[in-house]
Amino acid sequence: MIRHGASACAYPITVRQSSQLNSIQRSFLLNISEAYSTTPKAAFQVTEGIIPLHIKAHKEAAYVKTANQRKTSNYNNIKFNPNKYEHRTTSTKLHPASFQLEDRISLIKQFLPVPGLTIYKDGSKMDDKTRSAFCVLEEDTTKYVWMAQLLPFYAVFQAELLAIQAACLWASKTNQHVKI
């Protein structure tokens, strides 16, 4: 929250601003580490692995200047040229009231089936058992089945991704059209 306006105030940051940011950060570091109040701030930052706020403000300002304003910025004697980075994506300019779903999605047209193999995948988690699987079908005939049981701490999303990865690896070995 403190770094919110970093892009506006970080160039150039004064000694007074730097000391103010450090004093704000010090109180939080004291609470995090539960150390003595006489412990130096630098020791807190090293032991907790927290970057000083004035350095974060400089980094944020360099990022905003390069990415948003598309201007060349300099941080820690490194020059960042905005032409070497992708442009940020812009949000849609479409007003919600003028958005017509019928213009975007066709509910009338039938999609033709893709010839070749169809792969169905699934990941599930029930009673601390996480499982992942996929099967390959060709016209209602099962051609291949793959299953795996994961350790209980894996999430269902990881099981889904594992099934997709395994299906993609299997599909890359075939030389046919595949639909997952």
XYZ file of C-alpha atoms in Angstrom:
180
model
C 0.000 0.000 0.000
C 2.863 2.337 0.783
C 4.440 1.733 -2.641
C 1.193 2.606 -4.456
C 2.465 5.991 -5.617
C 6.057 4.855 -6.089
C 6.061 5.643 -9.771
C 5.178 9.265 -9.040
C 7.521 9.946 -6.115
C 10.478 7.575 -6.492
C 12.460 9.667 -8.976
C 14.537 11.054 -7.340
C 13.976 9.718 -3.827
C 15.379 11.969 -1.137
C 17.293 10.948 1.976
C 14.320 12.093 4.064
C 11.881 9.912 2.088
C 14.268 6.971 2.381
C 14.518 7.327 6.166
C 10.728 7.677 6.466
C 10.198 4.478 4.493
C 12.801 2.693 6.617
C 11.146 3.806 9.876
C 7.761 2.560 8.641
C 9.280 -0.758 7.631
C 11.181 -1.106 10.918
C 8.004 -1.313 13.022
C 6.663 -4.107 10.832
C 9.996 -5.929 10.930
C 9.955 -5.762 14.737
C 6.527 -7.385 14.824
C 7.457 -10.055 12.283
C 10.719 -11.121 13.891
C 9.786 -10.526 17.561
C 13.356 -9.369 18.138
C 14.649 -6.735 20.545
C 13.950 -3.140 19.617
C 17.702 -2.407 19.685
C 18.356 -4.808 16.775
C 19.549 -2.940 13.668
C 17.092 -2.610 10.796
C 19.563 -4.144 8.344
C 19.746 -7.287 10.484
C 15.948 -7.589 10.344
C 15.961 -7.240 6.585
C 18.651 -9.881 6.120
C 17.176 -12.452 8.517
C 13.618 -12.011 7.234
C 14.671 -11.735 3.567
C 12.803 -8.456 3.077
C 14.009 -5.822 0.620
C 14.119 -2.223 1.954
C 11.111 -0.129 0.914
C 13.114 2.589 -0.819
C 14.712 -0.038 -3.087
C 11.287 -1.524 -3.843
C 10.031 1.980 -4.643
C 12.884 2.486 -7.116
C 12.162 -0.884 -8.748
C 8.438 -0.129 -9.004
C 9.140 3.285 -10.525
C 11.493 1.765 -13.115
C 8.891 -0.860 -13.987
C 6.062 1.657 -14.359
C 8.204 4.003 -16.407
C 9.249 1.194 -18.761
C 6.050 -0.874 -18.983
C 3.275 1.707 -18.664
C 4.792 4.988 -19.808
C 6.961 3.270 -22.456
C 9.985 5.411 -21.551
C 13.576 4.357 -21.026
C 14.369 3.934 -17.338
C 17.512 3.300 -15.345
C 17.721 1.132 -12.233
C 20.938 0.165 -10.485
C 22.989 1.286 -13.515
C 20.942 -0.996 -15.793
C 19.136 0.684 -18.665
C 15.668 -0.677 -19.518
C 14.505 0.066 -23.046
C 10.708 -0.302 -23.501
C 11.152 -1.484 -27.105
C 12.647 -4.735 -25.796
C 9.470 -5.618 -23.867
C 5.951 -6.486 -24.975
C 3.171 -3.938 -24.753
C 0.669 -4.447 -21.977
C -2.676 -5.802 -23.088
C -5.497 -3.324 -22.995
C -8.861 -4.047 -21.508
C -11.891 -4.299 -23.722
C -13.498 -1.070 -24.819
C -16.926 -2.696 -25.090
C -19.626 -1.359 -22.791
C -21.541 -4.161 -21.001
C -24.893 -2.743 -22.156
C -23.922 -3.098 -25.815
C -22.583 -6.630 -25.422
C -24.817 -9.048 -27.275
C -24.069 -12.712 -26.620
C -25.802 -13.711 -29.859
C -23.205 -11.723 -31.816
C -20.327 -13.602 -30.184
C -21.516 -17.218 -29.948
C -23.442 -19.135 -32.551
C -26.005 -21.462 -31.058
C -27.352 -22.598 -34.424
C -24.340 -24.057 -36.226
C -23.401 -27.647 -35.557
C -19.734 -28.396 -35.111
C -18.476 -31.208 -37.238
C -16.594 -33.984 -35.453
C -12.839 -33.994 -35.893
C -11.640 -37.200 -37.543
C -9.127 -39.225 -35.594
C -8.684 -39.962 -31.921
C -10.547 -38.380 -29.025
C -8.885 -38.192 -25.608
C -10.918 -37.728 -22.439
C -9.045 -36.751 -19.284
C -9.987 -36.333 -15.634
C -8.464 -35.555 -12.280
C -10.233 -36.185 -8.993
C -9.739 -36.008 -5.254
C -11.886 -37.849 -2.728
C -11.097 -38.946 0.827
C -7.432 -37.841 0.632
C -6.904 -39.846 -2.549
C -5.899 -37.874 -5.622
C -6.130 -39.589 -8.982
C -5.446 -38.660 -12.578
C -6.406 -40.473 -15.781
C -7.057 -40.261 -19.497
C -8.420 -42.629 -22.128
C -8.144 -42.628 -25.896
C -11.225 -43.442 -27.951
C -11.603 -44.041 -31.651
C -15.258 -44.258 -32.684
C -16.555 -45.728 -29.377
C -13.602 -48.144 -29.074
C -11.105 -47.687 -26.246
C -7.592 -47.717 -27.663
C -5.517 -46.723 -24.613
C -6.036 -46.025 -20.893
C -3.630 -44.261 -18.522
C -4.152 -43.865 -14.740
C -2.078 -42.570 -11.836
C -2.562 -42.118 -8.118
C -0.922 -39.039 -6.638
C 0.164 -38.324 -3.090
C -2.660 -36.994 -0.863
C -1.320 -33.427 -0.639
C -1.785 -32.828 -4.398
C -4.779 -30.716 -5.395
C -7.416 -31.732 -7.931
C -6.138 -29.010 -10.255
C -2.692 -30.606 -10.247
C -4.293 -33.957 -11.061
C -6.150 -32.353 -13.982
C -2.929 -30.801 -15.279
C -1.063 -34.085 -14.941
C -3.743 -35.828 -17.009
C -3.483 -33.130 -19.695
C 0.312 -33.408 -19.708
C 0.243 -37.200 -19.929
C -2.343 -37.042 -22.733
C -0.229 -34.524 -24.653
C 2.880 -36.672 -24.241
C 0.980 -39.736 -25.470
C -0.516 -37.772 -28.377
C 2.891 -36.462 -29.433
C 4.015 -40.052 -30.029
C 1.165 -40.707 -32.483
C 1.038 -39.260 -35.957
C -2.747 -38.704 -36.053
C -5.252 -35.943 -35.452
C -6.061 -35.873 -31.741
C -8.772 -33.965 -29.866
C -8.434 -33.668 -26.084
